């Protein structure tokens, strides 16, 4: 037996879809507007996970430019047909509207870390697609969306058989199940003579859960279990909240486990907030005398420590590559035209482009924050000549919520903001900025030496963040403690599905030519 500790994949890793092939377990997670698209992890013992690659080329044209915050790739579903891996997913281009404007695609590969086929479009009833393989046949499950006024945006689960080669529908689409509580994220498996439909229930927030329905016939009708398989919505004191979106997997010895998303909220005066986003967890499952899956430890609440029927295997390899994982970028993969690790040995050179609220071309490299205490630091060398140029260290959630400490230009001390001072003058400063929905505030300005690199840092402790810089070995805090809790799934009025990141960025709003060099970026969590 192996004792695992949840979450097993920590920090922004939601909607886990798990499959076992041989001795390996593989998990695909949502990437939304971030690249690399559809991160993949693997493990032999369910406790120790390593990055195994991603579905490269999942986005036609390799660009999500213009996709809104928390749009992009939702809930990929990973499966194995005995010969190759399949991943099916939706690209969501409208968030918070009746029209999700989804495009559903599928890619295949013989190895998770190998080359994936170019995406092929499939019927797009709604988001959260999944595939079911049986006896050489292929079916597509989907959430059905009814966008009409008065319609139900979560109008049930549908099933369509597809031709395995052309991916064209064969026959009619079947409505499997509708429910008065929101259901989505369908996964299908056969066990004990039943088809079991594993569903995400109640939305992705604190009401989330996993519900199971079953039928003797693939196309239904399906009956719902009278209680959830797993949820934390009935007890806000449970450390693992938002426990939903699950998938059942059988071990080689015939035992069962459940992958699911979860979150570790902080208690704040404004209520619970999940700055780390939604993460991946695993539970042990048994089947009761009536043929329903149940949590092995009893009840429906997720456990932090779980014994799973595997042999411990803590071997984990760290990915290598100057701009590879764990780096992530917004809406496109890193490109040497704006992120160049070769321009100066030992440094990363960023060329400034759009501002941080752009949905198109923000020069940002970031890494996931995985614990409630973290520290990021980096040395930056740049010579901004105008207030339209900036480069520095950023804590990022999305274009509406971020905190940044940037090396930039400002007017001489005591002089107001009058636009560019075209005839020279001015100062090189560190500008501390916080962005919240509809509001951007400069929290502090500190003058620094324009001719020397500067070490920037930030420390997060629970819901607070303090930025600082070092000069001549002395650490100096910049401005007050800022509200890191704003960089969470639960802040604001809009839908939020990702997680907080720490990274580096550069901006040049006029010439798109200003460059900044960064060295020694290091993120420590825990």
PDB file of C-alpha atoms in Angstrom, residues 98-99 146-152:
ATOM      1  CA  UNK A  98     -25.492  32.227 -23.091  1.00  0.00           C
ATOM      2  CA  UNK A  99     -23.301  31.208 -26.016  1.00  0.00           C
ATOM      3  CA  UNK A 146     -29.475  25.549 -24.556  1.00  0.00           C
ATOM      4  CA  UNK A 147     -28.558  29.184 -25.251  1.00  0.00           C
ATOM      5  CA  UNK A 148     -32.124  30.385 -25.919  1.00  0.00           C
ATOM      6  CA  UNK A 149     -33.836  32.925 -23.632  1.00  0.00           C
ATOM      7  CA  UNK A 150     -35.343  30.872 -20.850  1.00  0.00           C
ATOM      8  CA  UNK A 151     -33.189  27.887 -21.836  1.00  0.00           C
ATOM      9  CA  UNK A 152     -31.037  25.801 -19.527  1.00  0.00           C
TER      10      UNK A 152
END
